[in-house]
Tab-separated table of C-alpha atoms and ligand atoms in Angstrom:
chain	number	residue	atom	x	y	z
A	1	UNK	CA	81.808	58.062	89.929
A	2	UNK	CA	79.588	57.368	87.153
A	3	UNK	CA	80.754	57.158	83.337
A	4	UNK	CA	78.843	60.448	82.582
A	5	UNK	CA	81.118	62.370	85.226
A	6	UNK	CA	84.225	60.439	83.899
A	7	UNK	CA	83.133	61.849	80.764
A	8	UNK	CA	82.688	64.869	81.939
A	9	UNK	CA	85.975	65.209	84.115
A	10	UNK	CA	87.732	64.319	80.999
A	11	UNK	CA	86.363	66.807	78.751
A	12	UNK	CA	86.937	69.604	81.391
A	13	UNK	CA	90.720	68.041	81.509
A	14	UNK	CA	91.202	68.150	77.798
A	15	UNK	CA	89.359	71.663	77.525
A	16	UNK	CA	92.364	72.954	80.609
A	17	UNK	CA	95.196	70.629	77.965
A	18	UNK	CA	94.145	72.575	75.068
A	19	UNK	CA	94.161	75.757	76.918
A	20	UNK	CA	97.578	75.366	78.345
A	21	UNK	CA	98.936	73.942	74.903
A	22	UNK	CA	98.042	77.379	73.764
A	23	UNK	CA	99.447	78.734	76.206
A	24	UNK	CA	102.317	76.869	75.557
A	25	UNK	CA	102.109	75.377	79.504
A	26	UNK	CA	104.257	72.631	79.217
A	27	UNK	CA	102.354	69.803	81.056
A	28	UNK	CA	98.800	68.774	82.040
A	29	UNK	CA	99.839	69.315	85.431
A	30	UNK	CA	101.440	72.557	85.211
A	31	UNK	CA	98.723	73.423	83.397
A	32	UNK	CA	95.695	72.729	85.687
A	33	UNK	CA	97.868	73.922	88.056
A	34	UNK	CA	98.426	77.439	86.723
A	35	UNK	CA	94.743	77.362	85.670
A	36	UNK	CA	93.073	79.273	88.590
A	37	UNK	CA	90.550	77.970	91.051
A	38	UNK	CA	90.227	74.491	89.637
A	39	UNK	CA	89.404	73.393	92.869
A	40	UNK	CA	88.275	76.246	94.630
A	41	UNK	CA	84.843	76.373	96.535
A	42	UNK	CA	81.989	78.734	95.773
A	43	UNK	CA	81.301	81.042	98.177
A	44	UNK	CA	84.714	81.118	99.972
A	45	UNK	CA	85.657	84.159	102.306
A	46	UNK	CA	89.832	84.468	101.588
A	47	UNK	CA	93.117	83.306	100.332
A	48	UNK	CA	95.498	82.920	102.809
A	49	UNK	CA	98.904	85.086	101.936
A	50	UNK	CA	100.688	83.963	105.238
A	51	UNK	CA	100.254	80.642	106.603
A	52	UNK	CA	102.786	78.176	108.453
A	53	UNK	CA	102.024	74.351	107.947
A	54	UNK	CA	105.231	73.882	110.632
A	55	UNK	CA	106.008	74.966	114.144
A	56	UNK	CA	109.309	76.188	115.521
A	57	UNK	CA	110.351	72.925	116.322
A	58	UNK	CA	109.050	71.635	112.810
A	59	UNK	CA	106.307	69.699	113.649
A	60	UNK	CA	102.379	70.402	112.401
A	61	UNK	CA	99.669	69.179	110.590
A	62	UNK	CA	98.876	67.056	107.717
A	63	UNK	CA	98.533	68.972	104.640
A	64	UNK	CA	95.487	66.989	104.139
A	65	UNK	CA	94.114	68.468	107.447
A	66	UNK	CA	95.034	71.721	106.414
A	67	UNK	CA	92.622	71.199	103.348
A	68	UNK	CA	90.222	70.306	105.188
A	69	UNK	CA	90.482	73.405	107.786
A	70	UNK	CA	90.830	75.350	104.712
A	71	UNK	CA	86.962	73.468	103.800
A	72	UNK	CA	85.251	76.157	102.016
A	73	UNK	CA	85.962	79.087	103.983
A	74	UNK	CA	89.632	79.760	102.088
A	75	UNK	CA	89.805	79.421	98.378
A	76	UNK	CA	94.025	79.026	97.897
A	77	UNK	CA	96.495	79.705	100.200
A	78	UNK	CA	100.147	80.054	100.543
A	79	UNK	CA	102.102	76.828	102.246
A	80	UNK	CA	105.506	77.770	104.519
A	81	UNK	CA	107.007	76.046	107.465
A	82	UNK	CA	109.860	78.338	109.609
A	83	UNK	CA	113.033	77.881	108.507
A	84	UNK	CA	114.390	78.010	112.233
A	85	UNK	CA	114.766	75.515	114.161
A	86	UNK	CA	114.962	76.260	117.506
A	87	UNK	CA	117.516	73.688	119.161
A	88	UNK	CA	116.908	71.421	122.261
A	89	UNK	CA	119.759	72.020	124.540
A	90	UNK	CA	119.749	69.059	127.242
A	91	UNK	CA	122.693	71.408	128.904
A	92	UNK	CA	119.746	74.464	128.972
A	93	UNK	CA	116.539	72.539	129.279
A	94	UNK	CA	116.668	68.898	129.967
A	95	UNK	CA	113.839	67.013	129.561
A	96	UNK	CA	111.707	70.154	129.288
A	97	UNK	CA	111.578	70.584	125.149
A	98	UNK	CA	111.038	73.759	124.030
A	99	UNK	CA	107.893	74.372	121.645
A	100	UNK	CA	109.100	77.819	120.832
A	101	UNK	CA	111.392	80.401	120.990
A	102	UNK	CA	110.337	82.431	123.944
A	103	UNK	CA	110.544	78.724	125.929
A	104	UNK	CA	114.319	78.760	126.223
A	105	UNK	CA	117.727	80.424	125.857
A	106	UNK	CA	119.224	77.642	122.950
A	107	UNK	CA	119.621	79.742	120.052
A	108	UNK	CA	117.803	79.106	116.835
A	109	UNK	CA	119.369	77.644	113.327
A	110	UNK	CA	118.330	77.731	109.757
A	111	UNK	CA	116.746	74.324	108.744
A	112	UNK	CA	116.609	73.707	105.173
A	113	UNK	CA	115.085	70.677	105.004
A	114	UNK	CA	111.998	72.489	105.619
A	115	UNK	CA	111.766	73.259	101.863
A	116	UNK	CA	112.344	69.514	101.153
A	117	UNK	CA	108.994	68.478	103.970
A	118	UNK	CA	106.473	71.224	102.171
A	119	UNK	CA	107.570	70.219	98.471
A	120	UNK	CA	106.877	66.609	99.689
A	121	UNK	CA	103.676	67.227	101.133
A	122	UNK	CA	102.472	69.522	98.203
A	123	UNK	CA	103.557	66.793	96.327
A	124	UNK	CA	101.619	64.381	97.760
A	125	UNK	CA	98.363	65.397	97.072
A	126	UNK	CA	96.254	65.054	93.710
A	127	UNK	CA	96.318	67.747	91.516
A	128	UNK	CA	92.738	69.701	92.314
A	129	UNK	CA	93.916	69.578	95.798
A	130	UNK	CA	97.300	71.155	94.513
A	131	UNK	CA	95.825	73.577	92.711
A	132	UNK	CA	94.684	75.527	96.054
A	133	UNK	CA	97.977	76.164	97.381
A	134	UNK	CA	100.987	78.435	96.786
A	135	UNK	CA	104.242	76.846	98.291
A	136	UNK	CA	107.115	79.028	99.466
A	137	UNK	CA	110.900	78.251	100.150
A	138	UNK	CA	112.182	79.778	103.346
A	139	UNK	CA	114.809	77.121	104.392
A	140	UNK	CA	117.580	79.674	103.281
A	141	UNK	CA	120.257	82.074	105.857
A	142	UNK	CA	119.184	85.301	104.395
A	143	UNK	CA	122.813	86.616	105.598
A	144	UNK	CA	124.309	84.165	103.185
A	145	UNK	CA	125.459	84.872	99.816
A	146	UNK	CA	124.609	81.103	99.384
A	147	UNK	CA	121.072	81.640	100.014
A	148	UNK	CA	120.307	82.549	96.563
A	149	UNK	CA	122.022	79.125	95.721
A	150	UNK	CA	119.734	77.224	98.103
A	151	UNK	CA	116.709	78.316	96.519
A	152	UNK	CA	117.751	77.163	93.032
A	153	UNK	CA	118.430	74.037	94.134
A	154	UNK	CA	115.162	73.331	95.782
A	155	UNK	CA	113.576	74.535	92.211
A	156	UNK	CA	115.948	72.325	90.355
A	157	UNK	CA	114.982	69.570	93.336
A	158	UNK	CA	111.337	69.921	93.275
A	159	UNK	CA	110.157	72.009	89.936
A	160	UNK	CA	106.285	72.669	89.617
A	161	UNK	CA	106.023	73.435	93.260
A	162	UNK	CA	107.225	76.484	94.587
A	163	UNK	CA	105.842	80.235	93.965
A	164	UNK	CA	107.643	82.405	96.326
A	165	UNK	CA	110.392	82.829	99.258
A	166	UNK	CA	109.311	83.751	102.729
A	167	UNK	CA	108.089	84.172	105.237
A	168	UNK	CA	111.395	84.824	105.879
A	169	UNK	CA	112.710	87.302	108.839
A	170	UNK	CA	115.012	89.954	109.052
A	171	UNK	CA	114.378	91.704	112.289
A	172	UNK	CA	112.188	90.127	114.084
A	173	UNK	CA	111.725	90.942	117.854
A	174	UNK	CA	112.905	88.052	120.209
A	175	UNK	CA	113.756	86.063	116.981
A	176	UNK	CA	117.106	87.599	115.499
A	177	UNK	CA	119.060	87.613	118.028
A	178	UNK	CA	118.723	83.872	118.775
A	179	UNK	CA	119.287	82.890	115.713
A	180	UNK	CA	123.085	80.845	115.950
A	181	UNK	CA	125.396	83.040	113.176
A	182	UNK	CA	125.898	86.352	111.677
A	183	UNK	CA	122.945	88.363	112.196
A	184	UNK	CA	121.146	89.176	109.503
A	185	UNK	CA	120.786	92.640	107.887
A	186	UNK	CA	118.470	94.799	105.590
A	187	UNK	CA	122.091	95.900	104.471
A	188	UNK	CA	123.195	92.976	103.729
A	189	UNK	CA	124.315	91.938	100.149
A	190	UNK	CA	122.839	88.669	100.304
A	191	UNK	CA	119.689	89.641	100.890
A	192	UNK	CA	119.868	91.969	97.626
A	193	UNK	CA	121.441	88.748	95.940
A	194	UNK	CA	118.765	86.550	97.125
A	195	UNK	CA	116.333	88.834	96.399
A	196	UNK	CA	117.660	89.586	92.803
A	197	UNK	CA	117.073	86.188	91.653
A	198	UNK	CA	113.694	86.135	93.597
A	199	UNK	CA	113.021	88.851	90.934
A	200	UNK	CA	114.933	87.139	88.130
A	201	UNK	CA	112.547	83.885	89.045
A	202	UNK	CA	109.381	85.556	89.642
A	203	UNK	CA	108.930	84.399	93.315
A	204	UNK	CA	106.980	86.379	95.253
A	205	UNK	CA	109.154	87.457	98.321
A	206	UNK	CA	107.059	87.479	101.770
A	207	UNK	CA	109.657	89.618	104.062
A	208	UNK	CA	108.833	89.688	107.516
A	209	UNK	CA	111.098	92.769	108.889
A	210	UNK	CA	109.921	94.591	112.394
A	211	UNK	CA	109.952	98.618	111.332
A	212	UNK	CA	110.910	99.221	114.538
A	213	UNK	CA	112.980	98.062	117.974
A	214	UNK	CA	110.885	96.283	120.788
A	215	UNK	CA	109.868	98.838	123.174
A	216	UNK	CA	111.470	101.867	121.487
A	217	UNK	CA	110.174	104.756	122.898
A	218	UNK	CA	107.539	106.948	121.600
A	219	UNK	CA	108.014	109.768	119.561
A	220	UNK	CA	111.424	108.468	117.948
A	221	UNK	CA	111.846	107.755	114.476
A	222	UNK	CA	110.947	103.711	114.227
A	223	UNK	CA	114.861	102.058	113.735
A	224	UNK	CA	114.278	100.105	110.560
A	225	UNK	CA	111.979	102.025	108.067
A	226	UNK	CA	114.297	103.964	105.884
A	227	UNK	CA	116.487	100.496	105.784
A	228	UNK	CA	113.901	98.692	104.762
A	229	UNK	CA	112.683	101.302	102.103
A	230	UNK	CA	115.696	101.498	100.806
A	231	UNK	CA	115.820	97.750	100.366
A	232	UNK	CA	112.509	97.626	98.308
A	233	UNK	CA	114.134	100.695	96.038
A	234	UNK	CA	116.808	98.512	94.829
A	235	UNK	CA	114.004	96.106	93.946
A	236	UNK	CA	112.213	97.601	91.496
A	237	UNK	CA	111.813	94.409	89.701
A	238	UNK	CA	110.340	91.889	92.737
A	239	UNK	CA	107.191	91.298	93.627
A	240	UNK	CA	107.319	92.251	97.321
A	241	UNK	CA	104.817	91.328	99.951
A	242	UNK	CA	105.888	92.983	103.805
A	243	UNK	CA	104.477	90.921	106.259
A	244	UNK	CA	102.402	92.507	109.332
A	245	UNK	CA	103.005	95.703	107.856
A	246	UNK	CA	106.152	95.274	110.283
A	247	UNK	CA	104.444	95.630	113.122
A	248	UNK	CA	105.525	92.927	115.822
A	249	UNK	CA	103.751	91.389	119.224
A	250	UNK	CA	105.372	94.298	121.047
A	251	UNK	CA	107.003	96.344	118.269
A	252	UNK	CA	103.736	98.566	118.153
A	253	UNK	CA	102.617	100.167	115.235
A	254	UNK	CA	104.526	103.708	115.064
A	255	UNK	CA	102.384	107.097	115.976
A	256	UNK	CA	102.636	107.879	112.692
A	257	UNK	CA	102.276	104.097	111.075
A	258	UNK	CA	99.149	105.356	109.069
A	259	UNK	CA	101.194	107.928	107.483
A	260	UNK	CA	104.218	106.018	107.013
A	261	UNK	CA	102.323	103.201	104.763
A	262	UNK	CA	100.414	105.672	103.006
A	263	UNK	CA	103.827	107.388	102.137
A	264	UNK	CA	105.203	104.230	100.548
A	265	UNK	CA	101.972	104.164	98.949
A	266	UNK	CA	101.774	107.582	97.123
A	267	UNK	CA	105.555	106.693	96.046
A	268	UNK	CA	105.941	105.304	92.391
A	269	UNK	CA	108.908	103.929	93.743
A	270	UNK	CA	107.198	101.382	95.847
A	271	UNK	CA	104.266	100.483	93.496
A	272	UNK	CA	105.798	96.532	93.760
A	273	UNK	CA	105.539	96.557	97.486
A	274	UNK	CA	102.398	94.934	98.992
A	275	UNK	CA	101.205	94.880	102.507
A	276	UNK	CA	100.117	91.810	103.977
A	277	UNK	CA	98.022	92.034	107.180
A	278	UNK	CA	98.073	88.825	108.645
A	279	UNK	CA	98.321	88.235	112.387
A	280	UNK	CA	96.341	88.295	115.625
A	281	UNK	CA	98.570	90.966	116.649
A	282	UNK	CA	97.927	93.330	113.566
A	283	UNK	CA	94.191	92.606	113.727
A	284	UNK	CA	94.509	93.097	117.600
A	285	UNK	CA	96.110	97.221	116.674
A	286	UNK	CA	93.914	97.455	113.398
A	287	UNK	CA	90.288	96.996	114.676
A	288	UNK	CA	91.624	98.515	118.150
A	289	UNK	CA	88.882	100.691	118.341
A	290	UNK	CA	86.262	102.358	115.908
A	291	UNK	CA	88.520	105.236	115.101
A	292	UNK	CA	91.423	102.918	114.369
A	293	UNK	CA	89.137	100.756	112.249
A	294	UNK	CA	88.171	103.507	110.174
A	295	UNK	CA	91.418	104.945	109.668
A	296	UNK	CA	92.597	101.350	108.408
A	297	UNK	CA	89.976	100.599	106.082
A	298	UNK	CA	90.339	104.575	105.011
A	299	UNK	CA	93.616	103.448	103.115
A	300	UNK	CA	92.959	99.899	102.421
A	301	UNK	CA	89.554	101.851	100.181
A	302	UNK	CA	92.240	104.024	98.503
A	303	UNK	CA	94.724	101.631	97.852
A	304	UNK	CA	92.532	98.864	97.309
A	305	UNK	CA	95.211	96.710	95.181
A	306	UNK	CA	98.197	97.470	97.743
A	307	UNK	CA	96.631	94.899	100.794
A	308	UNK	CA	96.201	91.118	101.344
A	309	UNK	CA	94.660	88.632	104.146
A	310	UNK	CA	96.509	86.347	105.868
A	311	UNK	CA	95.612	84.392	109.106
A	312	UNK	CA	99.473	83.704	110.148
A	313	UNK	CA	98.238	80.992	111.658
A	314	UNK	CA	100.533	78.049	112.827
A	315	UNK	CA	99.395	74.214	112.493
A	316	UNK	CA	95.864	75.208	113.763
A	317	UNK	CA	93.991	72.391	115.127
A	318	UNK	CA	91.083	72.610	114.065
A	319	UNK	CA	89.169	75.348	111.704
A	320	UNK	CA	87.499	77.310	114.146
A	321	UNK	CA	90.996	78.462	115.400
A	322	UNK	CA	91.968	79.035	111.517
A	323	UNK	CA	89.540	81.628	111.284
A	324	UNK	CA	89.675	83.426	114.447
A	325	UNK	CA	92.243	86.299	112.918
A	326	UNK	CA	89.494	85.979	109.879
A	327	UNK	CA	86.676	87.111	112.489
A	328	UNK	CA	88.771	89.354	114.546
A	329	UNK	CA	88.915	91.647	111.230
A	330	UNK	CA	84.934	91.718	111.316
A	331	UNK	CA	84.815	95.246	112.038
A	332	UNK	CA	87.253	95.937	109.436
A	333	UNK	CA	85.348	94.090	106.642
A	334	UNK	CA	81.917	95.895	107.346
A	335	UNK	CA	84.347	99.499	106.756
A	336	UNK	CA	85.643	98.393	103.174
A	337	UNK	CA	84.004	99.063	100.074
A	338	UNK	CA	82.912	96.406	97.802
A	339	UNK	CA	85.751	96.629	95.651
A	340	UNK	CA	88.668	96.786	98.575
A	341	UNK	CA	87.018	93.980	100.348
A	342	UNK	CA	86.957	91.450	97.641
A	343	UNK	CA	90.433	92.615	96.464
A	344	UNK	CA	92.347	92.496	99.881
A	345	UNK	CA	90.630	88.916	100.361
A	346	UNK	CA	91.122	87.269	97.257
A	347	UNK	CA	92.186	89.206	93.993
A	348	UNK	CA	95.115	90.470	95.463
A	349	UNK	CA	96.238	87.194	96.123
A	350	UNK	CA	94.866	85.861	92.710
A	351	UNK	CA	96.441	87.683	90.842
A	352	UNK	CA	99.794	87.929	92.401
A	353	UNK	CA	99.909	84.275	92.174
A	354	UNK	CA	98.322	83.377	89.010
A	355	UNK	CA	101.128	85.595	87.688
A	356	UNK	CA	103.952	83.846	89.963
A	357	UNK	CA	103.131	80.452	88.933
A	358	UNK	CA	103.285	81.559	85.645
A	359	UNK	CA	106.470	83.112	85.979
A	360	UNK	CA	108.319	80.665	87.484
A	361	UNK	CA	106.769	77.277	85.776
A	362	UNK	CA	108.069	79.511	82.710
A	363	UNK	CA	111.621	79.287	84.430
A	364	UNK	CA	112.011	76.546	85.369
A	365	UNK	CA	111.165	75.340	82.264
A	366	UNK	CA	114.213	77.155	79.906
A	367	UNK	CA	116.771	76.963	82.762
A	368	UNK	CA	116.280	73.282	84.600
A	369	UNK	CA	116.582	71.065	81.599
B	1	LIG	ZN1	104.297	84.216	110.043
């Protein structure tokens, strides 16, 4: 680096200082940090609103691999591990360790520590490369009226990090019922406390919750929707993201899924609820056929503001893999408008998060001193 691009790094820095001063941002870092795109590349395709650094049994990439998968194909994205763990019984499984959940009969347990391995890793990286991704605590028991506790602590642990809770799972087919404990419960008030001070915060909350039972037969009402319409009423004030539109790997979309969305849609009532439509197994239902393409990108064009991308991807390997749910939608992104398309890959997301980060540097600021 030469002294004119010193120079010029360091005016650029003191222009994003003086900005943030007046916009009373406490810190450089903060700052550049709530300043959008810093880093971003030209040209880029998405942000990611659903992405898992960590496996089931915790272990995945480098962060700094992820960046570079990331390349310039995604412009920010969010940053989550899975808060379960799933256990190695030697009584179940001997030497054969289980990868995943399906892989054995030992039940799964909430593993906070999670929260602790993505701050560190955020963390660890310089601030342009910070500036392109959206951390999220999950390491919380959503059936505990501590879990609202939890996630203060991991702000109070690790301020200037986090901008959201989730992916976290209520019913999720094959998952929930493995999971060691209570299960948990769109009734439950410690979800509504959790959720509450999501609100409170300004965290973005990334539910994951299944509208429906595995296999449930057609015709009948899917199990979970009014639950979990009733749970985003009493949340007027949280910004709500539903993951996979809550469909599942076998919990199909419902006959009448089109309708259903577009019904929260219409409803005033639900105008904080988002829809994210991340996974192979959305895409797979979504670009289906040309009929079902149409009919998807039909209300993504009305409700251009309601939808976001996310790959759902796991540790991928390498960036090819990172953007196969990316191409899979190729049908879908020829169907969308201008507007819709650039909205549902990246100003959704942008603004969503500018406004989180904002929110919750602002927090953590008056109540962590
Ligand atoms: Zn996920």
């Amino acid at each position: 680096m030469n002294t004119r691009h010193i120079r010029g790094t360091v005016s650029r820095l003191a222009q994003v200082v003086a900005l943030c001063a007046a916009l009373f941002t406490p810190t450089a870092a903060a700052c550049a940090q709530a300043s959008t795109g810093a880093a971003r590349p030209d040209g880029y395709l998405f942000d990611d609103v659903h992405f898992h650094l960590t496996n089931y049994v915790q272990e995945g990439i480098d962060v700094r691999d992820f960046l570079k998968i990331m390349g310039d194909k995604a412009g920010r994205s969010t940053l989550f591990g899975i808060p379960l763990q799933q256990q190695w019984s030697y009584r179940n499984d001997g030497g054969r360790a289980p990868t995943y959940y399906l892989n054995t009969d030992a039940p799964l347990y909430y593993y906070s520590f999670t929260d602790a391995w993505i701050a560190t890793a955020y963390n660890s990286l310089p601030e342009a490369e910070r500036a392109r991704l959206d951390p999220m605590i999950t390491g919380f028991n959503p059936s505990d009226m501590y879990a609202a506790d939890h996630v203060r602590r991991v702000l109070r642990a690790f301020p200037g990090v986090f901008s959201g809770i989730g992916e976290f799972s209520i019913h999720k087919e094959f998952v929930s019922a493995k999971v060691a404990g209570e299960v948990a419960s769109l009734n439950d008030p410690a979800l509504d406390r959790l959720i509450n001070f999501a609100a409170e915060v300004g965290l973005v909350v990334l539910i994951h919750n299944d509208v429906d039972t595995p296999f449930a037969g057609d015709g009948s009402p899917p199990a979970y929707f009014e639950e979990v319409k009733a749970l985003f009423k009493r949340h007027p004030e949280a910004t709500i993201i539903w993951a996979h539109i809550g469909v599942g790997r076998v919990v199909r979309p419902a006959k009448a899924q089109g309708a259903l969305v577009e019904e929260m849609l219409k409803d005033p009532a639900f105008k904080h609820v988002n829809f994210d439509i991340s996974w192979s197994e959305v895409a797979k239902y979504a670009v289906a056929t040309p009929e079902s393409s149409r009919a998807v990108a039909d209300v993504i064009n009305r409700y251009p503001d309601r939808f976001l991308f996310g790959t759902d991807e796991v540790a991928p390997k390498d960036q090819e893999t990172y953007l196969r749910v990316y191409n899979q939608y190729a049908p879908l992104w020829k169907l969308l408008d201008r507007e819709a398309s650039e909205k549902v890959r990246k100003g959704n997301y942008e603004r969503i998060f500018d406004e989180a980060r904002r929110r919750v540097r602002a927090w953590e600021q008056s109540h962590l001193k």
